[in-house]
């Protein structure tokens, strides 16, 4: 019976790979067997963190009451 991959896992893996390729994160240890992989932020990732936090704070201040007018809130996956 073929294994069906969970779409959310595929999306998460794609995002992690993109962040790794952009030198924002790196793996601490890679395992050959299936299991968790540990990640850490690179210097570049740490440098951008204050800007990301400010953008999150802006969104919380400006759009907390009605983040998506006329639409139901989206679920981040």
PDB file of C-alpha atoms in Angstrom:
ATOM      1  CA  UNK A   1       0.000   0.000   0.000  1.00  0.00           C
ATOM      2  CA  UNK A   2       1.606   3.319  -1.055  1.00  0.00           C
ATOM      3  CA  UNK A   3       2.241   5.927   1.619  1.00  0.00           C
ATOM      4  CA  UNK A   4       0.270   9.127   1.142  1.00  0.00           C
ATOM      5  CA  UNK A   5       2.195  12.195   2.275  1.00  0.00           C
ATOM      6  CA  UNK A   6       0.419  14.732   4.453  1.00  0.00           C
ATOM      7  CA  UNK A   7       0.100  17.996   2.425  1.00  0.00           C
ATOM      8  CA  UNK A   8       0.861  20.120   5.500  1.00  0.00           C
ATOM      9  CA  UNK A   9       4.113  18.202   6.032  1.00  0.00           C
ATOM     10  CA  UNK A  10       5.073  18.762   2.405  1.00  0.00           C
ATOM     11  CA  UNK A  11       4.393  22.513   2.760  1.00  0.00           C
ATOM     12  CA  UNK A  12       6.385  22.688   6.008  1.00  0.00           C
ATOM     13  CA  UNK A  13       9.311  20.821   4.457  1.00  0.00           C
ATOM     14  CA  UNK A  14       9.248  23.114   1.416  1.00  0.00           C
ATOM     15  CA  UNK A  15       9.277  26.208   3.627  1.00  0.00           C
ATOM     16  CA  UNK A  16      12.124  24.865   5.729  1.00  0.00           C
ATOM     17  CA  UNK A  17      14.113  24.020   2.603  1.00  0.00           C
ATOM     18  CA  UNK A  18      13.511  27.543   1.223  1.00  0.00           C
ATOM     19  CA  UNK A  19      14.644  29.119   4.504  1.00  0.00           C
ATOM     20  CA  UNK A  20      17.722  26.896   4.497  1.00  0.00           C
ATOM     21  CA  UNK A  21      18.540  27.832   0.881  1.00  0.00           C
ATOM     22  CA  UNK A  22      18.151  31.519   1.818  1.00  0.00           C
ATOM     23  CA  UNK A  23      20.668  30.980   4.661  1.00  0.00           C
ATOM     24  CA  UNK A  24      18.112  31.903   7.337  1.00  0.00           C
ATOM     25  CA  UNK A  25      18.232  28.538   9.137  1.00  0.00           C
ATOM     26  CA  UNK A  26      20.464  25.477   9.198  1.00  0.00           C
ATOM     27  CA  UNK A  27      20.152  21.970  10.497  1.00  0.00           C
ATOM     28  CA  UNK A  28      21.954  21.107  13.695  1.00  0.00           C
ATOM     29  CA  UNK A  29      21.884  17.393  13.036  1.00  0.00           C
ATOM     30  CA  UNK A  30      20.543  15.311  10.200  1.00  0.00           C
ATOM     31  CA  UNK A  31      19.262  11.836  10.805  1.00  0.00           C
ATOM     32  CA  UNK A  32      19.001   9.155   8.181  1.00  0.00           C
ATOM     33  CA  UNK A  33      16.020   7.467   9.778  1.00  0.00           C
ATOM     34  CA  UNK A  34      12.662   9.223   9.832  1.00  0.00           C
ATOM     35  CA  UNK A  35      12.407  11.434  12.839  1.00  0.00           C
ATOM     36  CA  UNK A  36      12.739  15.025  13.973  1.00  0.00           C
ATOM     37  CA  UNK A  37      15.439  17.282  12.584  1.00  0.00           C
ATOM     38  CA  UNK A  38      16.747  20.109  14.753  1.00  0.00           C
ATOM     39  CA  UNK A  39      17.095  23.547  13.198  1.00  0.00           C
ATOM     40  CA  UNK A  40      18.770  26.752  14.338  1.00  0.00           C
ATOM     41  CA  UNK A  41      18.797  30.276  12.993  1.00  0.00           C
ATOM     42  CA  UNK A  42      21.864  31.515  11.164  1.00  0.00           C
ATOM     43  CA  UNK A  43      23.407  34.931  11.745  1.00  0.00           C
ATOM     44  CA  UNK A  44      21.430  36.199   8.745  1.00  0.00           C
ATOM     45  CA  UNK A  45      18.191  34.819  10.231  1.00  0.00           C
ATOM     46  CA  UNK A  46      18.918  36.418  13.585  1.00  0.00           C
ATOM     47  CA  UNK A  47      19.651  39.757  11.878  1.00  0.00           C
ATOM     48  CA  UNK A  48      16.213  39.831  10.188  1.00  0.00           C
ATOM     49  CA  UNK A  49      14.310  38.794  13.325  1.00  0.00           C
ATOM     50  CA  UNK A  50      13.718  42.351  14.697  1.00  0.00           C
ATOM     51  CA  UNK A  51      12.098  43.375  11.391  1.00  0.00           C
ATOM     52  CA  UNK A  52       9.841  40.308  11.433  1.00  0.00           C
ATOM     53  CA  UNK A  53       8.804  41.044  15.023  1.00  0.00           C
ATOM     54  CA  UNK A  54       7.991  44.657  14.097  1.00  0.00           C
ATOM     55  CA  UNK A  55       5.842  43.497  11.161  1.00  0.00           C
ATOM     56  CA  UNK A  56       3.980  41.100  13.453  1.00  0.00           C
ATOM     57  CA  UNK A  57       3.411  43.885  16.001  1.00  0.00           C
ATOM     58  CA  UNK A  58       2.158  46.221  13.254  1.00  0.00           C
ATOM     59  CA  UNK A  59      -0.309  43.598  12.056  1.00  0.00           C
ATOM     60  CA  UNK A  60      -1.527  42.953  15.589  1.00  0.00           C
ATOM     61  CA  UNK A  61      -2.059  46.679  16.230  1.00  0.00           C
ATOM     62  CA  UNK A  62      -3.640  47.583  12.897  1.00  0.00           C
ATOM     63  CA  UNK A  63      -5.594  44.498  11.916  1.00  0.00           C
ATOM     64  CA  UNK A  64      -6.326  42.533  15.083  1.00  0.00           C
ATOM     65  CA  UNK A  65     -10.071  43.268  15.175  1.00  0.00           C
ATOM     66  CA  UNK A  66     -10.770  42.379  11.545  1.00  0.00           C
ATOM     67  CA  UNK A  67      -7.696  40.944   9.823  1.00  0.00           C
ATOM     68  CA  UNK A  68      -9.536  39.838   6.661  1.00  0.00           C
ATOM     69  CA  UNK A  69     -12.561  42.095   6.048  1.00  0.00           C
ATOM     70  CA  UNK A  70     -15.413  40.109   4.531  1.00  0.00           C
ATOM     71  CA  UNK A  71     -13.521  36.832   4.774  1.00  0.00           C
ATOM     72  CA  UNK A  72     -13.098  34.256   7.509  1.00  0.00           C
ATOM     73  CA  UNK A  73      -9.658  34.211   9.154  1.00  0.00           C
ATOM     74  CA  UNK A  74      -7.118  32.063   7.346  1.00  0.00           C
ATOM     75  CA  UNK A  75      -5.405  29.235   9.162  1.00  0.00           C
ATOM     76  CA  UNK A  76      -1.636  29.311   8.977  1.00  0.00           C
ATOM     77  CA  UNK A  77      -0.325  25.868   8.137  1.00  0.00           C
TER      78      UNK A  77
END
